[in-house]
Amino acid sequence: MTENQEVLITIEQGIMSITLNRPEKKNALTNEMYQSIVTALKHGASDDQVRVVLFSGKGDSFTAGNDIADFLKAGGTKIHDLAVGKLILTMESYKKPIVAAVQGNAIGIGTTLLLHCDLVVAAKESRFALPFVKLGLCPEAGSSMLLPKLVGYQQAAELLFLGEPFDAEKAEKMGLINRLVDTKEVKLQALALCQKLTALPEDALLATKALLKAPEENLRDRIFKEFKDFDRLLKSKDAKRIFQAFLAK
């Protein structure tokens, strides 16, 4: 697994930490940084020691979004062939839980990537923005589908059409983030969530994420899919151990 100094990667106690380390540029993302993140995520997906992924940023920003100068170097390259496109697709299909620790600004893809995270802890002073239309672009990372599902059409239209910044309190009310904390507590609280996740039965956790992320279907089909997973997990070592411990009380 490769690493550059602008993306720091550690694996400890089941948690893969991916830290954006370009604070002098507000953690603006370059193609090389995207590639490093993709490489790390793919490693984490196949490494049994990794149970959960934690995203964070050094300094006073989560990320200012794409480094525009670097992004323009790509010229006419199709977005899905760029590392940013590969990151989006990797996160969309990622089977292990992803937690984000957000402080300061989360602009553009800094906001849309949160839609692919499972749990988000943010500082009370955090700011978010989706300025794609203002830049002459359209939404990315599936946000044109995921955001309306999360906040409703009218709210999503306002956020995406106007691209105006919004604060952490609004983000929490919309359901974009799980917990609002003081800036100094962001990483600690996110790490605490990761630790709780690593303590859970892994198969049950992965099955639950897969069910939550599954394509929409009719309710009866979903119930039968749950039946199948429930039956399988009921026979697992984790479930048997937990039930035996409960009965032994």
XYZ file of C-alpha atoms in Angstrom:
249
model
C 0.000 0.000 0.000
C 1.503 3.298 -1.116
C 1.298 6.510 0.852
C 2.169 10.098 0.110
C 2.704 12.768 2.726
C -0.584 14.472 1.834
C -2.643 11.389 2.733
C -1.634 9.731 5.993
C -2.739 6.152 6.561
C -2.587 4.104 9.733
C -4.165 0.834 10.830
C -4.613 0.296 14.534
C -7.019 -1.841 16.556
C -9.213 -2.576 13.550
C -9.470 1.052 12.429
C -7.953 2.315 9.191
C -7.446 6.070 9.542
C -7.196 8.069 6.314
C -6.131 11.617 7.118
C -5.938 14.414 4.554
C -2.680 16.196 5.312
C -2.537 19.334 3.196
C -3.627 21.939 5.751
C -1.833 24.811 4.019
C -4.255 24.292 1.081
C -7.278 23.535 3.279
C -6.833 19.876 2.300
C -7.840 20.582 -1.302
C -7.717 17.250 -3.103
C -5.373 16.429 -5.978
C -5.410 13.472 -8.345
C -2.481 11.933 -6.475
C -4.317 12.272 -3.162
C -7.428 10.637 -4.612
C -5.317 7.753 -5.888
C -3.736 7.263 -2.476
C -7.177 7.135 -0.852
C -8.437 4.608 -3.410
C -5.379 2.423 -2.843
C -5.900 2.575 0.920
C -9.594 1.716 0.676
C -8.914 -1.256 -1.581
C -6.289 -2.485 0.854
C -8.729 -2.031 3.731
C -11.433 -3.941 1.886
C -9.245 -7.049 1.638
C -7.426 -6.759 4.974
C -9.165 -8.749 7.702
C -7.501 -6.545 10.318
C -9.489 -3.547 9.060
C -13.017 -3.419 10.471
C -13.873 0.248 9.898
C -12.492 3.262 8.008
C -12.114 6.716 9.561
C -11.773 9.813 7.343
C -10.456 13.083 8.754
C -8.465 16.163 7.798
C -5.520 17.947 9.385
C -5.749 21.616 10.284
C -8.837 23.801 10.288
C -10.657 22.228 7.307
C -11.955 18.795 6.403
C -11.413 19.598 2.726
C -11.949 22.598 0.456
C -12.901 20.196 -2.338
C -10.960 19.694 -5.536
C -7.702 21.517 -6.148
C -8.962 23.340 -9.237
C -5.523 23.864 -10.805
C -4.691 20.187 -10.439
C -8.160 19.150 -11.611
C -7.820 21.154 -14.828
C -4.580 19.342 -15.680
C -6.688 16.304 -16.506
C -7.854 18.039 -19.673
C -10.415 15.960 -21.536
C -10.052 12.822 -19.430
C -13.433 11.325 -18.588
C -14.328 11.737 -14.929
C -14.779 7.997 -14.377
C -11.213 7.431 -15.591
C -9.789 9.888 -13.052
C -8.860 8.889 -9.514
C -11.723 11.017 -8.155
C -14.194 8.947 -10.167
C -12.610 5.744 -8.926
C -12.886 6.989 -5.348
C -16.585 7.723 -5.730
C -17.263 4.269 -7.168
C -15.127 2.595 -4.502
C -16.965 4.338 -1.674
C -20.377 3.659 -3.211
C -19.791 -0.084 -3.110
C -17.667 -0.268 0.050
C -18.770 -3.082 2.329
C -17.128 -1.979 5.587
C -18.393 0.949 7.685
C -16.974 4.396 6.946
C -16.924 7.119 9.603
C -16.043 10.761 8.916
C -14.686 13.364 11.335
C -15.432 16.828 9.935
C -14.073 20.155 11.123
C -14.060 23.515 9.377
C -15.083 23.554 5.726
C -16.373 20.584 3.749
C -16.830 21.997 0.260
C -18.017 20.282 -2.920
C -16.870 16.705 -2.826
C -16.095 17.305 0.846
C -19.869 17.331 1.331
C -20.936 14.776 -1.285
C -18.526 12.134 -0.002
C -20.315 12.321 3.348
C -23.342 10.856 1.581
C -21.268 7.688 1.152
C -20.165 7.577 4.787
C -22.175 5.645 7.330
C -21.599 7.858 10.363
C -20.490 11.503 10.442
C -19.249 13.491 13.435
C -18.884 17.233 12.793
C -17.706 20.290 14.657
C -20.359 22.849 15.547
C -18.467 25.434 13.490
C -18.343 23.272 10.346
C -19.572 24.680 7.039
C -20.804 22.776 4.018
C -21.447 23.764 0.396
C -22.376 22.208 -2.945
C -21.279 24.922 -5.415
C -21.384 22.829 -8.589
C -23.903 24.913 -10.550
C -22.048 28.097 -9.587
C -18.965 26.536 -11.176
C -20.872 25.695 -14.337
C -21.026 22.031 -13.386
C -23.629 19.533 -12.197
C -23.846 17.428 -9.027
C -21.460 14.476 -8.639
C -20.922 11.401 -6.503
C -24.582 10.431 -6.859
C -25.673 13.487 -4.880
C -28.525 14.230 -7.308
C -30.127 10.983 -6.114
C -28.856 10.622 -2.552
C -29.494 14.188 -1.394
C -33.222 14.309 -2.338
C -33.702 10.945 -0.615
C -32.105 12.385 2.505
C -33.605 15.878 2.687
C -36.479 15.949 0.169
C -36.616 17.401 -3.330
C -37.144 21.100 -2.519
C -34.371 21.210 0.068
C -31.995 19.383 -2.275
C -32.908 21.687 -5.150
C -32.079 24.756 -3.074
C -28.750 23.335 -1.938
C -27.730 22.211 -5.419
C -29.162 25.091 -7.480
C -27.898 27.948 -5.318
C -24.815 26.298 -3.859
C -24.960 28.502 -0.780
C -22.959 27.446 2.294
C -24.897 25.960 5.200
C -23.876 25.384 8.776
C -23.504 22.250 10.864
C -26.784 22.772 12.702
C -28.678 22.708 9.413
C -26.664 19.698 8.262
C -27.622 17.848 11.431
C -31.315 18.691 11.039
C -31.177 17.440 7.435
C -29.670 14.147 8.562
C -26.323 14.656 6.833
C -24.409 14.295 10.099
C -24.990 12.220 13.223
C -23.349 14.211 15.996
C -22.384 17.836 16.593
C -19.483 18.364 18.977
C -16.869 20.944 19.878
C -14.006 21.150 17.394
C -11.490 19.680 19.822
C -13.769 16.664 20.337
C -14.406 15.775 16.682
C -11.640 13.228 16.164
C -12.080 11.744 19.646
C -15.836 11.272 19.221
C -15.408 9.806 15.738
C -12.751 7.442 17.048
C -15.077 6.398 19.864
C -17.739 5.496 17.297
C -15.179 3.487 15.338
C -14.237 1.602 18.490
C -17.891 0.792 19.143
C -18.199 -0.542 15.595
C -15.111 -2.737 15.892
C -16.563 -4.280 19.055
C -19.711 -5.435 17.244
C -20.127 -8.844 15.557
C -18.548 -8.255 12.139
C -20.839 -10.417 10.004
C -23.944 -8.842 11.535
C -22.575 -5.340 10.982
C -21.624 -5.997 7.349
C -24.984 -7.616 6.640
C -26.802 -4.636 8.139
C -24.832 -2.170 6.014
C -25.508 -4.258 2.905
C -29.239 -4.220 3.646
C -29.249 -0.461 4.248
C -27.358 0.163 1.008
C -29.298 -2.300 -1.138
C -31.222 -0.927 -4.136
C -34.848 -0.073 -3.546
C -37.227 -2.992 -3.891
C -40.704 -3.851 -2.790
C -41.176 -4.400 0.921
C -41.928 -8.118 0.635
C -38.647 -8.770 -1.226
C -36.734 -6.847 1.421
C -38.407 -8.822 4.227
C -37.326 -12.093 2.606
C -33.794 -10.779 2.135
C -33.739 -9.958 5.847
C -35.076 -13.454 6.622
C -32.168 -14.981 4.700
C -29.525 -12.907 6.473
C -31.201 -13.370 9.854
C -31.236 -17.159 9.474
C -27.557 -17.185 8.489
C -26.476 -14.917 11.332
C -28.528 -16.803 13.899
C -26.205 -19.773 13.317
C -23.025 -17.702 13.542
C -20.439 -18.063 16.308
C -20.975 -14.451 17.369
C -24.715 -14.857 17.845
C -24.323 -18.126 19.718
C -21.706 -16.587 22.018
C -23.871 -13.520 22.733
C -26.999 -15.589 23.423
C -25.100 -17.984 25.672
C -23.665 -15.075 27.650
C -27.157 -13.602 28.008
C -28.638 -16.880 29.231
C -25.779 -17.331 31.686
C -26.663 -14.118 33.541
